Short mmCIF file of C-alpha atoms in Angstrom, two decimals:
data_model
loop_
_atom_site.label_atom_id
_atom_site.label_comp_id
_atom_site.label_asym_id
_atom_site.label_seq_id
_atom_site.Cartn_x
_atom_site.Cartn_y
_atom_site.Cartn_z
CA UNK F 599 53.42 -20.58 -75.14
CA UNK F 600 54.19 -17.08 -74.45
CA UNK F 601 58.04 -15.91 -73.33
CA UNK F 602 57.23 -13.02 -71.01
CA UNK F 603 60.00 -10.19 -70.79
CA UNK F 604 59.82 -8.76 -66.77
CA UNK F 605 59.07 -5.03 -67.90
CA UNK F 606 56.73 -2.79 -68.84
CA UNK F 607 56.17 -2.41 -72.80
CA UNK F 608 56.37 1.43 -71.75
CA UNK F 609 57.48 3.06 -68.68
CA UNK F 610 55.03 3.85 -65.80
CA UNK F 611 56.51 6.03 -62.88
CA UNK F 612 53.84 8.01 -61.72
CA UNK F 613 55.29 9.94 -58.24
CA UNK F 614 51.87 11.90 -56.96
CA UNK F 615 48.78 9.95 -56.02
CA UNK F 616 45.21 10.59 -57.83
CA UNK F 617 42.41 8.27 -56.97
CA UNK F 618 40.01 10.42 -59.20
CA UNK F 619 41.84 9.76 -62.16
CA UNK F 620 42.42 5.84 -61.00
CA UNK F 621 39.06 4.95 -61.08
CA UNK F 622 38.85 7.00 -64.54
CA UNK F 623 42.08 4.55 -66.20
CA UNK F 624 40.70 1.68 -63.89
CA UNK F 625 37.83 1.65 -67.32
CA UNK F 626 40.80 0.61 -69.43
CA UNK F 627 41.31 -2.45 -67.71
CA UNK F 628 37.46 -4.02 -67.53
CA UNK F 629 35.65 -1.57 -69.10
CA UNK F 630 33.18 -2.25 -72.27
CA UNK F 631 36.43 -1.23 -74.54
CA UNK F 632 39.29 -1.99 -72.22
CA UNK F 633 42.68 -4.24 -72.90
CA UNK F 634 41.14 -7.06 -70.81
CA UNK F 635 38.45 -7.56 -73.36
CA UNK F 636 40.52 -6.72 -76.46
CA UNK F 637 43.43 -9.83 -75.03
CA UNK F 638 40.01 -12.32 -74.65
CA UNK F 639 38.40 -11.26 -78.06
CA UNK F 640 41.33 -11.54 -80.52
CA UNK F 641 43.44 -14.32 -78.59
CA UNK F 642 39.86 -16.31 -78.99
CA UNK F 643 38.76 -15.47 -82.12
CA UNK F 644 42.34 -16.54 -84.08
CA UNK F 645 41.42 -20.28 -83.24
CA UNK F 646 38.32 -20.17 -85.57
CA UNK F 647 40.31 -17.95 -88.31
CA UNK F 648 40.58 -19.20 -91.69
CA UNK F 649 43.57 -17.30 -93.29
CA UNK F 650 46.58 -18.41 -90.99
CA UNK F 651 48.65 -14.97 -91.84
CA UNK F 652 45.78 -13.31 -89.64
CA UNK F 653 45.17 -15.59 -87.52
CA UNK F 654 49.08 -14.73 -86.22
CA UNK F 655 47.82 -10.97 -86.41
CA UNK F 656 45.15 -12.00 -84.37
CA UNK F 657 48.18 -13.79 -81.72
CA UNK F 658 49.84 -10.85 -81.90
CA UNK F 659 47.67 -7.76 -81.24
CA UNK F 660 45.74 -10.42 -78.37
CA UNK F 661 49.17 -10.82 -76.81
CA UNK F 662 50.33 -7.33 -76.96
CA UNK F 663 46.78 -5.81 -75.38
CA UNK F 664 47.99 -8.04 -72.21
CA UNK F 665 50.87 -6.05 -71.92
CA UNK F 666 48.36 -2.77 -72.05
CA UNK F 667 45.94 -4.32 -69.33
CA UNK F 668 49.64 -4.60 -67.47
CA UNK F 669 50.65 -0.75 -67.98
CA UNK F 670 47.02 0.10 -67.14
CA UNK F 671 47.09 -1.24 -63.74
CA UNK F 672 50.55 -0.34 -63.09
CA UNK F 673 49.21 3.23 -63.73
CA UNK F 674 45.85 2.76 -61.45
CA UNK F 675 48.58 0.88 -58.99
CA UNK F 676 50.91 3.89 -58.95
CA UNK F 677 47.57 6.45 -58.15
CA UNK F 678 46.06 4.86 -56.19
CA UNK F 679 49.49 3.33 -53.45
CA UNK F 680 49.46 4.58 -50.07
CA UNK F 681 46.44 6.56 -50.14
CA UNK F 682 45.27 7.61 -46.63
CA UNK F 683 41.33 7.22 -45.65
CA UNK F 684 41.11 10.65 -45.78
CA UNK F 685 42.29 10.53 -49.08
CA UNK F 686 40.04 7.96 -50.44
CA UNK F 687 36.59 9.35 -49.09
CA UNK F 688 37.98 13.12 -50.66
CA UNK F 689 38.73 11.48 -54.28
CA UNK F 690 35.70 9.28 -54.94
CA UNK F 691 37.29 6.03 -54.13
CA UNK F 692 35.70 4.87 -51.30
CA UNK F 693 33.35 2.79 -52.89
CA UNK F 694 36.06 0.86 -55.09
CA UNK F 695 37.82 0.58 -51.79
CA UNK F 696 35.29 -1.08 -49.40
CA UNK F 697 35.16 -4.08 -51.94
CA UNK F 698 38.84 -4.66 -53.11
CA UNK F 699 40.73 -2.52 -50.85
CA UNK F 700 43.64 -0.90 -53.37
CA UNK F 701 43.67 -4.19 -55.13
CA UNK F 702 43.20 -4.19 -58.75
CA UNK F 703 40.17 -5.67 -60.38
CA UNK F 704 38.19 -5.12 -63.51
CA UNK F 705 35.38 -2.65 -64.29
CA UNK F 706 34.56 0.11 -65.59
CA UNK F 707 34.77 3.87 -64.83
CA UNK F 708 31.37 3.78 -63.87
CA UNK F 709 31.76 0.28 -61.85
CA UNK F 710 30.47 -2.22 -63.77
CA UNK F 711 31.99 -5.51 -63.61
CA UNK F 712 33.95 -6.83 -66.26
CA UNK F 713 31.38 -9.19 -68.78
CA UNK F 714 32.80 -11.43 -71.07
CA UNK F 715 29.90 -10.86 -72.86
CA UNK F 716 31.10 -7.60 -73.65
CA UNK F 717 32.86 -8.81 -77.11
CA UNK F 718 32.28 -11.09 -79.87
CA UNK F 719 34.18 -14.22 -81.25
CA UNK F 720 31.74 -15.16 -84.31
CA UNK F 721 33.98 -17.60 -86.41
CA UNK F 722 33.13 -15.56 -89.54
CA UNK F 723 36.67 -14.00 -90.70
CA UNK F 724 34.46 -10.61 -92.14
CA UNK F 725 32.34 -10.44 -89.10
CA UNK F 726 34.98 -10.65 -86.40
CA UNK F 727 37.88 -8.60 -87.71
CA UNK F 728 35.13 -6.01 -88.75
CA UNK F 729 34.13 -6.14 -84.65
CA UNK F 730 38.09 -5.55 -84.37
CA UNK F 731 38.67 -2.48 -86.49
CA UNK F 732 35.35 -1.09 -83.94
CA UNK F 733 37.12 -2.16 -80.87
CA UNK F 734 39.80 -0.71 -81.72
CA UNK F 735 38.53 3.23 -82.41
CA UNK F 736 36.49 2.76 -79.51
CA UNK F 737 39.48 1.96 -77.24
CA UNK F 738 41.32 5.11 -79.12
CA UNK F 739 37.92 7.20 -78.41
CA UNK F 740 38.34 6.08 -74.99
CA UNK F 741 42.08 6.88 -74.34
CA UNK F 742 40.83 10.18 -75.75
CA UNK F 743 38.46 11.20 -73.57
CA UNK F 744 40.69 10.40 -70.55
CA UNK F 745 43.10 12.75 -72.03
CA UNK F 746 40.68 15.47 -71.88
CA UNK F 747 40.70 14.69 -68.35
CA UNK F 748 44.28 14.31 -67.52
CA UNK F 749 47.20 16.79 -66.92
CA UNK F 750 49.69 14.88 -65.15
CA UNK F 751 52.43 14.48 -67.69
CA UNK F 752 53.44 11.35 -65.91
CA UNK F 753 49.68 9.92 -66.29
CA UNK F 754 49.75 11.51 -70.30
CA UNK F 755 52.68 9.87 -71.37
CA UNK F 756 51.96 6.58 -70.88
CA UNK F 757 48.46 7.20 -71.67
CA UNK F 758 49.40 8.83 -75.40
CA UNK F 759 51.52 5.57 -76.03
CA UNK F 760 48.36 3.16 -75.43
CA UNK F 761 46.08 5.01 -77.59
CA UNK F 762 48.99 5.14 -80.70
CA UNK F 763 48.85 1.64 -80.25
CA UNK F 764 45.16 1.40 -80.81
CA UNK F 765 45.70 3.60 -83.96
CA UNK F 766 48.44 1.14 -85.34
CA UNK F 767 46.52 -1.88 -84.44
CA UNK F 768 43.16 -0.29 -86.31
CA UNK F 769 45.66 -0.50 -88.84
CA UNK F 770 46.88 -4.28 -88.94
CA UNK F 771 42.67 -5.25 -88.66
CA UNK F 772 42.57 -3.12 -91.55
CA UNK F 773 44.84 -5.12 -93.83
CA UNK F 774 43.92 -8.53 -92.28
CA UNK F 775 40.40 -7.63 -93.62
CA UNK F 776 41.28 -7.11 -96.95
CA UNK F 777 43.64 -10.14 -96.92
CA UNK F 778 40.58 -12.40 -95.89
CA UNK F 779 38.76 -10.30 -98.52
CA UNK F 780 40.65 -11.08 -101.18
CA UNK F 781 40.84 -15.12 -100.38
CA UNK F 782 36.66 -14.56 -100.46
CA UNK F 783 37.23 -13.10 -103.68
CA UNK F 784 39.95 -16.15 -104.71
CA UNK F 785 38.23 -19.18 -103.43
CA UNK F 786 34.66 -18.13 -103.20
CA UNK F 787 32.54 -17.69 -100.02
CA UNK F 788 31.98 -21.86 -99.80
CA UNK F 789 35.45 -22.28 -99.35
CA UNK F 790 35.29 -20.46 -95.86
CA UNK F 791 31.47 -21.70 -95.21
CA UNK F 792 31.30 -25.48 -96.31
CA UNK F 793 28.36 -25.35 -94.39
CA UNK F 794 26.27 -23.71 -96.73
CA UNK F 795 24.23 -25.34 -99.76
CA UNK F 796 25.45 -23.89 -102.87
CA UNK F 797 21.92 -24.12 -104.10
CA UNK F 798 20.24 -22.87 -101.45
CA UNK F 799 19.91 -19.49 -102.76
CA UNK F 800 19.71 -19.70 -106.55
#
């Protein structure tokens, strides 16, 4: 059960319209290593976690990227409102726009659906939070290059904010890692696999 709190984690008031650099953002919604897939993976993969501590990191960081798929599309929103047809053919949008319209819906920069199958939940602690820390620099490598692309201050701002967050999150994986790392260490690896024959490899 989730309290939600009407407002943007950051603010988003973007006043001039841009469909180029929508359908740029639009990737950090659905794209391969977008906020949509970052919510799914973690909020998922904290069911199957051993070490309860992370699985509430795991709760956390899953909840938080929902409120980053939220400030993405308020950004692509904010481009992309009111745009004439004239507008749409001259910034590249026209193909987004004969299937949704200006509605927002996930995919990538390049227009690939959204996949589920474009993250893991594994139920092995290592394997999963180690898929985290990736999805996390990849996401910051991301917000990156649409930096590179971006000089609207009012597009930057919010834009700088999302990708700290990726850096801080990196971060939390980081010391859930070694947390589950030392409990390895602690209890043994059949502890966390009972599965396994503890003779099967001798």
């Amino acid at each position: 059960m989730w309290t939600y709190e009407k407002h943007l984690q950051y603010p988003v008031n973007i006043t001039k319209t841009n469909a180029q650099l929508a359908k740029v953002i639009l990737t950090q919604f659905g794209g391969p290593d977008g906020e949509l897939a970052a919510s799914h993976r973690y909020l998922s993969q904290r069911y199957s976690m051993s070490n309860r501590k992370v699985a509430g990191v795991l709760t956390d960081i899953g909840t938080e990227e929902m409120a980053h798929f939220e400030m993405i599309c308020a950004i692509v929103h904010q481009l992309t409102k009111d745009l004439t047809p004239e507008q749409i053919k001259e910034q590249g949008f026209a193909d987004y726009y004969v299937d949704h319209t200006l509605a927002l819906w996930p995919q990538a920069a390049a227009g690939i659906p959204f996949n589920a199958c474009e993250f893991q939940s594994k139920g092995d602690p290592i394997t999963d939070l180690t898929e985290d820390l990736a999805a996390e620099q990849k996401a910051r490598t991301t917000y990156d290059n649409i930096l590179r692309l971006v000089k609207d201050p009012e597009v930057c701002e919010p834009i700088r904010f999302l990708r700290q967050r990726e850096l801080v999150h990196f971060q939390r994986f980081g010391e859930a890692l070694r947390l589950i790392q030392d409990d390895l260490n602690k209890k043994n690896f059949y502890a966390y696999n009972p599965e396994f024959d503890k003779n099967c490899c001798k």
